[in-house]
Amino acid sequence: MMLLECFIFGMIASLITGARCKVTEVFAEAGSQAVLPCKSSSTSLASPFIIWSKANKGTIWRKQKSGLQYWGSSWSQKGIQRVQCPNSLFERGDYSLHINNVREEDGGVYSCSVENGVQVVENVVMLRIMIVSFSLSVPILGKDVSVTCNVTPWPHGASVHWMLNNSPFVPQTGISSNRDTSKIVVRVKATARLTGNWTCVVGYKGSEGRASATLSVKGIIKPPNDNTKVYASVGSAAALPCVFSNDLVPSLPVWEKLQPGSLFKPAPGRLPSSFSPSSQSSQLAWDKSASLKAVEFKDEGRYRCSGTVQGQRLSRNIQLIVAKIDSSVPSKKKGSVTLTCQLSDASEVTDYEWVHVTYDLNGTQSVGFIQKGKTLSISQGSEENQGEWACRFSGKEGILGNVTYHVQLMSGLNGQKSKGFSHNTAAVVGLSFLLFVLLLILAQMYKNHQRRKRIFQYPALETIVHTISNEREERERNRAKK
Ligand SMILES: *[C@@H]1O[C@H](CO)[C@@H](O)[C@H](O)[C@H]1NC(C)=O
Ligand SMILES: *[C@@H]1O[C@H](CO)[C@@H](O)[C@H](O)[C@H]1NC(C)=O
């Protein structure tokens, strides 16, 4: 059809001298302004006869030599003309047609004719309107969405490629391109990575057209990915984030702890004792973040936050990694302690470093003595080693967290403890001795008592014995007197 137009224009033009025929390709994004060029090289002072028309739609604008103008009625919208030819450009021989707020139906063949005395300039312009659209205006994360690039009329043989956030988007597996007569479609699964500005770039006969649209995906935006790792140290508080898109209030929000080794099965046990789900009234309705007040080492593992949005269950898995410091006293080195930085999952940790944290009177923290490595050996007795020691662990992207150990407190306790031990030992030994003596005395008393009891069992015998002995004594006395 376009060629036919050109042919017709060419025929008309050939009747008059100096005619040319050339098709200019113009791409315009729907809603923008399209500029259809029409230039005359002649610089005659006389006002030319200009006519712009669209194939099948008749005259758009006509200006007679006398200056009389005619505007096609179909180009005004509520009394406002969508088309114009800026007067200011006429003296340079530029009679370009400007179309504001172009629509899909504006696509097609336009022609411009400038008749200046004996010279007639014919210009044919092909206007192609581009639109990028999505099958769902705001898709929910994980749902399929197709991105469509419409070009009206479609340039057969054109090259098409996509840009996502200004970098080339290379379709991967699961993304299909479907080329039919008027559009190109890319099917993708809505993920956070695919949000942003989608641009369709069409190249055709040396000119290029672009159209863009922004895809915003709704769902759980924080954390953006599954299996996000959260680091916490034993005894500290930990936050488990779970934030849905603004104004996306999930129904039936649930937090679960997953069975070790399983990605989906909730653990039969309950959530940790210090776990508290979102319930603060200050929290926004789409923020379902939870927290642990005081993390214990056994709280490590996978947690799942889920909620229902538009009939679809959305969930996010978060891994809580707990850090602690194990201390051990080597048998041969008295007074020293070996500290080991332990993490429930150290797979992302590339570096450990130990720092000595001190606080001045104002409570300002300062950090000194840095040693690399997972373990640290220090002497507990020395004054300068007292205070807080922190093990900082970091991964590829920087510091992941830290866990602290207090030496001053520990060495103090140890001193007291060991002294306490010696006191106790002395006391125990003393008491045992006393008890032993007491027992001996008791045993002696018992023995005496028993003997006496045996004698008292025979009181008559005792009397006889007594009388006999008395008589014997008297006889002996009498004998002595004699
Ligand atoms: C504590 O703060 C005060 C004022 O803020 C300052 O003058 C003083 O030097 C600080 N003391 C120490 C030990 O840093
Ligand atoms: C340890 O982590 C806490 C919380 O992130 C931070 O405030 C503190 O400065 C860190 N301590 C050290 C020694 O890096």
PDB file of C-alpha atoms in Angstrom, residues 32-310:
ATOM      1  CA  SER A  32       4.449  11.319  22.447  1.00  0.00           C
ATOM      2  CA  GLN A  33       4.793  13.898  19.690  1.00  0.00           C
ATOM      3  CA  ALA A  34       5.640  12.718  16.203  1.00  0.00           C
ATOM      4  CA  VAL A  35       7.445  14.966  13.769  1.00  0.00           C
ATOM      5  CA  LEU A  36       6.902  14.122  10.103  1.00  0.00           C
ATOM      6  CA  PRO A  37       9.526  15.901   8.010  1.00  0.00           C
ATOM      7  CA  CYS A  38       8.820  17.794   4.831  1.00  0.00           C
ATOM      8  CA  LYS A  39      11.485  20.095   3.456  1.00  0.00           C
ATOM      9  CA  SER A  40      11.718  22.147   0.340  1.00  0.00           C
ATOM     10  CA  SER A  41      15.125  23.232  -0.810  1.00  0.00           C
ATOM     11  CA  SER A  42      13.835  26.124  -2.877  1.00  0.00           C
ATOM     12  CA  THR A  43      14.067  29.508  -1.234  1.00  0.00           C
ATOM     13  CA  SER A  44      11.555  31.345  -3.306  1.00  0.00           C
ATOM     14  CA  LEU A  45      10.102  34.393  -1.676  1.00  0.00           C
ATOM     15  CA  ALA A  46       6.641  33.507  -2.842  1.00  0.00           C
ATOM     16  CA  SER A  47       4.426  31.646  -0.381  1.00  0.00           C
ATOM     17  CA  PRO A  48       4.072  28.015  -1.566  1.00  0.00           C
ATOM     18  CA  PHE A  49       1.029  25.806  -1.780  1.00  0.00           C
ATOM     19  CA  ILE A  50       1.354  23.066   0.891  1.00  0.00           C
ATOM     20  CA  ILE A  51      -0.788  20.039   1.434  1.00  0.00           C
ATOM     21  CA  TRP A  52      -0.392  17.296   4.053  1.00  0.00           C
ATOM     22  CA  SER A  53      -2.585  14.269   3.743  1.00  0.00           C
ATOM     23  CA  LYS A  54      -2.876  10.809   5.190  1.00  0.00           C
ATOM     24  CA  ALA A  55      -3.649   7.763   3.110  1.00  0.00           C
ATOM     25  CA  ASN A  56      -7.337   6.827   3.491  1.00  0.00           C
ATOM     26  CA  LYS A  57      -7.944   9.799   5.754  1.00  0.00           C
ATOM     27  CA  GLY A  58      -7.797  12.691   3.395  1.00  0.00           C
ATOM     28  CA  THR A  59      -6.333  16.126   3.916  1.00  0.00           C
ATOM     29  CA  ILE A  60      -4.878  17.052   7.253  1.00  0.00           C
ATOM     30  CA  TRP A  61      -3.735  20.543   6.478  1.00  0.00           C
ATOM     31  CA  ARG A  62      -3.711  22.707   3.394  1.00  0.00           C
ATOM     32  CA  LYS A  63      -2.284  26.160   2.928  1.00  0.00           C
ATOM     33  CA  GLN A  64      -2.965  28.050  -0.195  1.00  0.00           C
ATOM     34  CA  LYS A  65      -0.648  30.566  -1.804  1.00  0.00           C
ATOM     35  CA  SER A  66      -3.004  33.258  -0.644  1.00  0.00           C
ATOM     36  CA  GLY A  67      -2.358  32.158   2.960  1.00  0.00           C
ATOM     37  CA  LEU A  68      -5.766  30.547   3.428  1.00  0.00           C
ATOM     38  CA  GLN A  69      -5.522  27.445   5.651  1.00  0.00           C
ATOM     39  CA  TYR A  70      -7.694  24.391   6.000  1.00  0.00           C
ATOM     40  CA  TRP A  71      -7.500  21.840   8.829  1.00  0.00           C
ATOM     41  CA  GLY A  72      -8.963  18.375   8.603  1.00  0.00           C
ATOM     42  CA  SER A  73     -11.777  18.048  11.121  1.00  0.00           C
ATOM     43  CA  SER A  74     -10.765  14.593  12.333  1.00  0.00           C
ATOM     44  CA  TRP A  75      -7.565  15.933  13.895  1.00  0.00           C
ATOM     45  CA  SER A  76      -9.012  18.050  16.621  1.00  0.00           C
ATOM     46  CA  GLN A  77      -9.771  16.738  20.045  1.00  0.00           C
ATOM     47  CA  LYS A  78     -12.283  18.729  22.102  1.00  0.00           C
ATOM     48  CA  GLY A  79     -11.488  21.788  20.043  1.00  0.00           C
ATOM     49  CA  ILE A  80      -7.729  21.377  20.401  1.00  0.00           C
ATOM     50  CA  GLN A  81      -5.847  20.689  17.210  1.00  0.00           C
ATOM     51  CA  ARG A  82      -3.529  17.676  17.547  1.00  0.00           C
ATOM     52  CA  VAL A  83      -1.638  18.589  14.388  1.00  0.00           C
ATOM     53  CA  GLN A  84       0.305  21.695  13.587  1.00  0.00           C
ATOM     54  CA  CYS A  85       2.918  23.068  11.204  1.00  0.00           C
ATOM     55  CA  PRO A  86       4.964  25.664  13.071  1.00  0.00           C
ATOM     56  CA  ASN A  87       4.992  28.920  11.060  1.00  0.00           C
ATOM     57  CA  SER A  88       8.386  29.830  12.406  1.00  0.00           C
ATOM     58  CA  LEU A  89       9.993  27.071  10.363  1.00  0.00           C
ATOM     59  CA  PHE A  90       8.448  28.023   7.023  1.00  0.00           C
ATOM     60  CA  GLU A  91      11.093  30.569   6.047  1.00  0.00           C
ATOM     61  CA  ARG A  92      13.703  27.792   6.190  1.00  0.00           C
ATOM     62  CA  GLY A  93      11.584  25.724   3.832  1.00  0.00           C
ATOM     63  CA  ASP A  94      10.583  23.366   6.649  1.00  0.00           C
ATOM     64  CA  TYR A  95       6.930  22.315   6.542  1.00  0.00           C
ATOM     65  CA  SER A  96       7.176  19.432   9.070  1.00  0.00           C
ATOM     66  CA  LEU A  97       3.919  18.187  10.506  1.00  0.00           C
ATOM     67  CA  HIS A  98       3.810  17.834  14.283  1.00  0.00           C
ATOM     68  CA  ILE A  99       1.280  15.403  15.710  1.00  0.00           C
ATOM     69  CA  ASN A 100       0.766  15.522  19.451  1.00  0.00           C
ATOM     70  CA  ASN A 101      -0.206  12.631  21.653  1.00  0.00           C
ATOM     71  CA  VAL A 102      -0.009  10.043  18.898  1.00  0.00           C
ATOM     72  CA  ARG A 103      -2.185   6.945  19.055  1.00  0.00           C
ATOM     73  CA  GLU A 104      -1.978   3.564  17.487  1.00  0.00           C
ATOM     74  CA  GLU A 105      -4.427   4.525  14.718  1.00  0.00           C
ATOM     75  CA  ASP A 106      -2.163   7.415  13.662  1.00  0.00           C
ATOM     76  CA  GLY A 107       0.266   4.898  12.219  1.00  0.00           C
ATOM     77  CA  GLY A 108       0.379   4.795   8.429  1.00  0.00           C
ATOM     78  CA  VAL A 109       1.458   6.631   5.300  1.00  0.00           C
ATOM     79  CA  TYR A 110       1.487  10.431   5.149  1.00  0.00           C
ATOM     80  CA  SER A 111       2.391  12.611   2.265  1.00  0.00           C
ATOM     81  CA  CYS A 112       3.408  16.186   1.969  1.00  0.00           C
ATOM     82  CA  SER A 113       3.425  18.227  -1.198  1.00  0.00           C
ATOM     83  CA  VAL A 114       5.053  21.618  -1.538  1.00  0.00           C
ATOM     84  CA  GLU A 115       4.397  23.472  -4.751  1.00  0.00           C
ATOM     85  CA  ASN A 116       6.553  26.456  -5.267  1.00  0.00           C
ATOM     86  CA  GLY A 117       6.111  27.989  -8.673  1.00  0.00           C
ATOM     87  CA  VAL A 118       7.174  25.287 -11.095  1.00  0.00           C
ATOM     88  CA  GLN A 119       8.873  23.049  -8.499  1.00  0.00           C
ATOM     89  CA  VAL A 120       6.906  20.417  -6.622  1.00  0.00           C
ATOM     90  CA  VAL A 121       8.415  18.561  -3.671  1.00  0.00           C
ATOM     91  CA  GLU A 122       6.724  15.320  -2.680  1.00  0.00           C
ATOM     92  CA  ASN A 123       7.579  13.632   0.579  1.00  0.00           C
ATOM     93  CA  VAL A 124       6.161  10.326   1.782  1.00  0.00           C
ATOM     94  CA  VAL A 125       6.448   9.519   5.466  1.00  0.00           C
ATOM     95  CA  MET A 126       5.706   6.183   7.111  1.00  0.00           C
ATOM     96  CA  LEU A 127       4.708   6.772  10.727  1.00  0.00           C
ATOM     97  CA  ARG A 128       4.944   3.736  12.984  1.00  0.00           C
ATOM     98  CA  ILE A 129       3.469   3.910  16.467  1.00  0.00           C
ATOM     99  CA  MET A 130       5.131   1.867  19.178  1.00  0.00           C
ATOM    100  CA  ILE A 131       3.617   0.679  22.449  1.00  0.00           C
ATOM    101  CA  VAL A 132       5.108  -1.527  25.156  1.00  0.00           C
ATOM    102  CA  SER A 133       2.564  -3.172  27.408  1.00  0.00           C
ATOM    103  CA  PHE A 134       2.276  -5.915  30.014  1.00  0.00           C
ATOM    104  CA  SER A 135      -0.373  -8.577  30.296  1.00  0.00           C
ATOM    105  CA  LEU A 136      -0.946  -7.608  33.939  1.00  0.00           C
ATOM    106  CA  SER A 137      -0.573  -4.011  35.037  1.00  0.00           C
ATOM    107  CA  VAL A 138       0.870  -4.961  38.443  1.00  0.00           C
ATOM    108  CA  PRO A 139       1.729  -8.654  38.434  1.00  0.00           C
ATOM    109  CA  ILE A 140       2.165 -10.596  41.653  1.00  0.00           C
ATOM    110  CA  LEU A 141       5.611 -12.061  42.147  1.00  0.00           C
ATOM    111  CA  GLY A 142       5.956 -15.474  40.618  1.00  0.00           C
ATOM    112  CA  LYS A 143       3.085 -15.079  38.162  1.00  0.00           C
ATOM    113  CA  ASP A 144       3.623 -15.289  34.427  1.00  0.00           C
ATOM    114  CA  VAL A 145       3.602 -11.999  32.629  1.00  0.00           C
ATOM    115  CA  SER A 146       4.042 -11.184  28.956  1.00  0.00           C
ATOM    116  CA  VAL A 147       5.722  -8.067  27.717  1.00  0.00           C
ATOM    117  CA  THR A 148       4.464  -6.968  24.307  1.00  0.00           C
ATOM    118  CA  CYS A 149       6.030  -4.581  21.839  1.00  0.00           C
ATOM    119  CA  ASN A 150       3.423  -3.354  19.382  1.00  0.00           C
ATOM    120  CA  VAL A 151       4.420  -1.474  16.254  1.00  0.00           C
ATOM    121  CA  THR A 152       1.660  -0.203  13.963  1.00  0.00           C
ATOM    122  CA  PRO A 153       2.182  -0.855  11.118  1.00  0.00           C
ATOM    123  CA  TRP A 154       4.710  -3.592  11.792  1.00  0.00           C
ATOM    124  CA  PRO A 155       7.943  -3.160   9.822  1.00  0.00           C
ATOM    125  CA  HIS A 156       8.540  -6.521   8.180  1.00  0.00           C
ATOM    126  CA  GLY A 157      12.154  -7.546   8.376  1.00  0.00           C
ATOM    127  CA  ALA A 158      12.924  -5.234  11.281  1.00  0.00           C
ATOM    128  CA  SER A 159      15.337  -6.162  14.028  1.00  0.00           C
ATOM    129  CA  VAL A 160      13.923  -6.121  17.557  1.00  0.00           C
ATOM    130  CA  HIS A 161      15.712  -6.276  20.866  1.00  0.00           C
ATOM    131  CA  TRP A 162      14.892  -5.535  24.456  1.00  0.00           C
ATOM    132  CA  MET A 163      16.540  -3.442  27.113  1.00  0.00           C
ATOM    133  CA  LEU A 164      15.789  -3.819  30.801  1.00  0.00           C
ATOM    134  CA  ASN A 165      16.846  -0.834  32.906  1.00  0.00           C
ATOM    135  CA  ASN A 166      19.109   0.356  30.090  1.00  0.00           C
ATOM    136  CA  SER A 167      21.047  -2.859  29.727  1.00  0.00           C
ATOM    137  CA  PRO A 168      20.401  -5.417  27.003  1.00  0.00           C
ATOM    138  CA  PHE A 169      17.966  -8.078  28.096  1.00  0.00           C
ATOM    139  CA  VAL A 170      18.910 -11.481  26.803  1.00  0.00           C
ATOM    140  CA  PRO A 171      15.988 -13.901  26.934  1.00  0.00           C
ATOM    141  CA  GLN A 172      16.842 -16.980  29.001  1.00  0.00           C
ATOM    142  CA  THR A 173      15.191 -20.333  29.284  1.00  0.00           C
ATOM    143  CA  GLY A 174      11.557 -19.966  30.169  1.00  0.00           C
ATOM    144  CA  ILE A 175      11.261 -16.788  28.147  1.00  0.00           C
ATOM    145  CA  SER A 176       9.736 -17.154  24.723  1.00  0.00           C
ATOM    146  CA  SER A 177       9.579 -14.721  21.899  1.00  0.00           C
ATOM    147  CA  ASN A 178       6.601 -14.892  19.658  1.00  0.00           C
ATOM    148  CA  ARG A 179       6.743 -13.026  16.414  1.00  0.00           C
ATOM    149  CA  ASP A 180       3.512 -12.417  14.614  1.00  0.00           C
ATOM    150  CA  THR A 181       2.424  -9.734  12.246  1.00  0.00           C
ATOM    151  CA  SER A 182       2.111  -6.704  14.484  1.00  0.00           C
ATOM    152  CA  LYS A 183       3.901  -7.350  17.739  1.00  0.00           C
ATOM    153  CA  ILE A 184       6.625  -9.166  19.545  1.00  0.00           C
ATOM    154  CA  VAL A 185       5.963 -10.821  22.882  1.00  0.00           C
ATOM    155  CA  VAL A 186       8.307 -11.881  25.649  1.00  0.00           C
ATOM    156  CA  ARG A 187       6.905 -14.160  28.338  1.00  0.00           C
ATOM    157  CA  VAL A 188       8.602 -14.046  31.708  1.00  0.00           C
ATOM    158  CA  LYS A 189       7.957 -15.071  35.278  1.00  0.00           C
ATOM    159  CA  ALA A 190       7.520 -11.961  37.375  1.00  0.00           C
ATOM    160  CA  THR A 191      10.488 -11.607  39.695  1.00  0.00           C
ATOM    161  CA  ALA A 192      12.004  -8.652  41.460  1.00  0.00           C
ATOM    162  CA  ARG A 193      14.928  -8.778  39.029  1.00  0.00           C
ATOM    163  CA  LEU A 194      12.611  -8.131  36.103  1.00  0.00           C
ATOM    164  CA  THR A 195      11.077  -4.985  37.530  1.00  0.00           C
ATOM    165  CA  GLY A 196      11.949  -1.645  36.065  1.00  0.00           C
ATOM    166  CA  ASN A 197      12.023  -0.036  32.673  1.00  0.00           C
ATOM    167  CA  TRP A 198      11.430  -2.295  29.693  1.00  0.00           C
ATOM    168  CA  THR A 199      12.441  -0.800  26.357  1.00  0.00           C
ATOM    169  CA  CYS A 200      11.710  -2.273  22.968  1.00  0.00           C
ATOM    170  CA  VAL A 201      14.230  -1.205  20.329  1.00  0.00           C
ATOM    171  CA  VAL A 202      13.263  -1.629  16.689  1.00  0.00           C
ATOM    172  CA  GLY A 203      15.712  -1.056  13.890  1.00  0.00           C
ATOM    173  CA  TYR A 204      14.460  -0.704  10.347  1.00  0.00           C
ATOM    174  CA  LYS A 205      16.038   0.700   7.202  1.00  0.00           C
ATOM    175  CA  GLY A 206      18.554   2.770   9.087  1.00  0.00           C
ATOM    176  CA  SER A 207      16.131   4.324  11.560  1.00  0.00           C
ATOM    177  CA  GLU A 208      15.478   3.232  15.078  1.00  0.00           C
ATOM    178  CA  GLY A 209      12.399   3.333  17.240  1.00  0.00           C
ATOM    179  CA  ARG A 210      12.101   2.929  20.993  1.00  0.00           C
ATOM    180  CA  ALA A 211       9.239   2.558  23.392  1.00  0.00           C
ATOM    181  CA  SER A 212       9.307   1.864  27.125  1.00  0.00           C
ATOM    182  CA  ALA A 213       7.090   0.915  29.999  1.00  0.00           C
ATOM    183  CA  THR A 214       7.756   0.300  33.661  1.00  0.00           C
ATOM    184  CA  LEU A 215       7.003  -3.045  35.214  1.00  0.00           C
ATOM    185  CA  SER A 216       6.445  -3.043  38.940  1.00  0.00           C
ATOM    186  CA  VAL A 217       5.955  -6.392  40.540  1.00  0.00           C
ATOM    187  CA  LYS A 218       4.098  -6.759  43.815  1.00  0.00           C
ATOM    188  CA  GLY A 219       4.764  -9.269  46.522  1.00  0.00           C
ATOM    189  CA  ILE A 220       7.232  -9.634  49.362  1.00  0.00           C
ATOM    190  CA  ILE A 221       9.735  -6.896  48.640  1.00  0.00           C
ATOM    191  CA  LYS A 222      11.886  -7.317  51.755  1.00  0.00           C
ATOM    192  CA  PRO A 223      13.852  -9.495  51.737  1.00  0.00           C
ATOM    193  CA  PRO A 224      13.806  -9.597  47.934  1.00  0.00           C
ATOM    194  CA  ASN A 225      15.131 -13.153  47.692  1.00  0.00           C
ATOM    195  CA  ASP A 226      14.505 -16.500  49.279  1.00  0.00           C
ATOM    196  CA  ASN A 227      17.073 -17.926  51.694  1.00  0.00           C
ATOM    197  CA  THR A 228      18.247 -14.505  52.774  1.00  0.00           C
ATOM    198  CA  LYS A 229      20.662 -14.916  55.655  1.00  0.00           C
ATOM    199  CA  VAL A 230      20.200 -13.000  58.887  1.00  0.00           C
ATOM    200  CA  TYR A 231      23.114 -13.016  61.352  1.00  0.00           C
ATOM    201  CA  ALA A 232      22.669 -12.632  65.094  1.00  0.00           C
ATOM    202  CA  SER A 233      24.820 -13.341  68.117  1.00  0.00           C
ATOM    203  CA  VAL A 234      23.715 -15.364  71.117  1.00  0.00           C
ATOM    204  CA  GLY A 235      21.821 -13.217  73.592  1.00  0.00           C
ATOM    205  CA  SER A 236      21.193 -10.372  71.185  1.00  0.00           C
ATOM    206  CA  ALA A 237      17.957  -9.437  69.449  1.00  0.00           C
ATOM    207  CA  ALA A 238      17.331 -10.402  65.844  1.00  0.00           C
ATOM    208  CA  ALA A 239      14.912  -9.059  63.266  1.00  0.00           C
ATOM    209  CA  LEU A 240      13.391 -11.327  60.634  1.00  0.00           C
ATOM    210  CA  PRO A 241      12.178  -9.049  57.836  1.00  0.00           C
ATOM    211  CA  CYS A 242       9.035  -9.759  55.818  1.00  0.00           C
ATOM    212  CA  VAL A 243       7.600  -6.698  54.115  1.00  0.00           C
ATOM    213  CA  PHE A 244       4.968  -6.831  51.394  1.00  0.00           C
ATOM    214  CA  SER A 245       4.562  -4.151  48.710  1.00  0.00           C
ATOM    215  CA  ASN A 246       2.888  -0.948  49.809  1.00  0.00           C
ATOM    216  CA  ASP A 247      -0.842  -1.323  50.302  1.00  0.00           C
ATOM    217  CA  LEU A 248      -0.632  -5.058  49.697  1.00  0.00           C
ATOM    218  CA  VAL A 249      -2.123  -6.387  52.906  1.00  0.00           C
ATOM    219  CA  PRO A 250      -1.800 -10.160  53.052  1.00  0.00           C
ATOM    220  CA  SER A 251      -4.459 -12.246  54.675  1.00  0.00           C
ATOM    221  CA  LEU A 252      -3.582 -15.130  57.006  1.00  0.00           C
ATOM    222  CA  PRO A 253       0.012 -14.124  57.639  1.00  0.00           C
ATOM    223  CA  VAL A 254       1.981 -16.971  59.234  1.00  0.00           C
ATOM    224  CA  TRP A 255       5.511 -17.422  60.554  1.00  0.00           C
ATOM    225  CA  GLU A 256       6.940 -20.931  60.798  1.00  0.00           C
ATOM    226  CA  LYS A 257      10.254 -22.526  61.593  1.00  0.00           C
ATOM    227  CA  LEU A 258      11.185 -25.105  59.013  1.00  0.00           C
ATOM    228  CA  GLN A 259      12.524 -28.567  59.661  1.00  0.00           C
ATOM    229  CA  PRO A 260      16.293 -28.796  59.301  1.00  0.00           C
ATOM    230  CA  GLY A 261      17.197 -29.843  55.795  1.00  0.00           C
ATOM    231  CA  SER A 262      13.699 -29.178  54.495  1.00  0.00           C
ATOM    232  CA  LEU A 263      12.743 -26.153  52.475  1.00  0.00           C
ATOM    233  CA  PHE A 264       9.012 -26.449  52.941  1.00  0.00           C
ATOM    234  CA  LYS A 265       8.040 -28.661  55.875  1.00  0.00           C
ATOM    235  CA  PRO A 266       7.374 -26.734  59.042  1.00  0.00           C
ATOM    236  CA  ALA A 267       9.173 -28.104  62.074  1.00  0.00           C
ATOM    237  CA  PRO A 268       6.888 -29.869  64.516  1.00  0.00           C
ATOM    238  CA  GLY A 269       8.385 -27.864  67.344  1.00  0.00           C
ATOM    239  CA  ARG A 270       7.199 -24.407  68.156  1.00  0.00           C
ATOM    240  CA  LEU A 271       8.890 -21.132  67.332  1.00  0.00           C
ATOM    241  CA  PRO A 272      11.626 -20.019  69.759  1.00  0.00           C
ATOM    242  CA  SER A 273      10.470 -18.725  73.136  1.00  0.00           C
ATOM    243  CA  SER A 274      11.678 -15.196  72.502  1.00  0.00           C
ATOM    244  CA  PHE A 275      10.038 -15.059  69.047  1.00  0.00           C
ATOM    245  CA  SER A 276       7.450 -12.373  68.555  1.00  0.00           C
ATOM    246  CA  PRO A 277       5.461 -12.007  65.331  1.00  0.00           C
ATOM    247  CA  SER A 278       4.451  -8.613  64.034  1.00  0.00           C
ATOM    248  CA  SER A 279       1.747  -7.288  66.281  1.00  0.00           C
ATOM    249  CA  GLN A 280       2.820  -3.783  67.136  1.00  0.00           C
ATOM    250  CA  SER A 281       0.118  -1.333  66.127  1.00  0.00           C
ATOM    251  CA  SER A 282       2.794   1.059  64.881  1.00  0.00           C
ATOM    252  CA  GLN A 283       3.762  -1.427  62.204  1.00  0.00           C
ATOM    253  CA  LEU A 284       2.224  -0.955  58.765  1.00  0.00           C
ATOM    254  CA  ALA A 285      -0.358  -3.515  57.718  1.00  0.00           C
ATOM    255  CA  TRP A 286       1.901  -4.841  54.960  1.00  0.00           C
ATOM    256  CA  ASP A 287       4.918  -5.213  57.260  1.00  0.00           C
ATOM    257  CA  LYS A 288       4.871  -8.708  58.725  1.00  0.00           C
ATOM    258  CA  SER A 289       8.431  -8.676  60.069  1.00  0.00           C
ATOM    259  CA  ALA A 290       9.079 -10.664  63.225  1.00  0.00           C
ATOM    260  CA  SER A 291      11.754 -10.497  65.883  1.00  0.00           C
ATOM    261  CA  LEU A 292      13.567 -12.563  68.479  1.00  0.00           C
ATOM    262  CA  LYS A 293      14.300 -10.775  71.734  1.00  0.00           C
ATOM    263  CA  ALA A 294      17.250 -12.901  72.845  1.00  0.00           C
ATOM    264  CA  VAL A 295      18.657 -15.359  70.364  1.00  0.00           C
ATOM    265  CA  GLU A 296      19.791 -18.776  71.554  1.00  0.00           C
ATOM    266  CA  PHE A 297      22.162 -20.964  69.605  1.00  0.00           C
ATOM    267  CA  LYS A 298      19.446 -23.560  69.009  1.00  0.00           C
ATOM    268  CA  ASP A 299      17.224 -20.925  67.353  1.00  0.00           C
ATOM    269  CA  GLU A 300      19.331 -21.111  64.193  1.00  0.00           C
ATOM    270  CA  GLY A 301      17.686 -22.459  61.074  1.00  0.00           C
ATOM    271  CA  ARG A 302      15.167 -21.577  58.418  1.00  0.00           C
ATOM    272  CA  TYR A 303      12.043 -19.537  59.024  1.00  0.00           C
ATOM    273  CA  ARG A 304       9.173 -18.940  56.637  1.00  0.00           C
ATOM    274  CA  CYS A 305       6.883 -15.969  56.421  1.00  0.00           C
ATOM    275  CA  SER A 306       3.791 -16.310  54.260  1.00  0.00           C
ATOM    276  CA  GLY A 307       0.557 -14.567  53.424  1.00  0.00           C
ATOM    277  CA  THR A 308      -2.235 -14.730  50.880  1.00  0.00           C
ATOM    278  CA  VAL A 309      -2.564 -11.996  48.269  1.00  0.00           C
ATOM    279  CA  GLN A 310      -5.198 -12.026  45.532  1.00  0.00           C
TER     280      GLN A 310
END
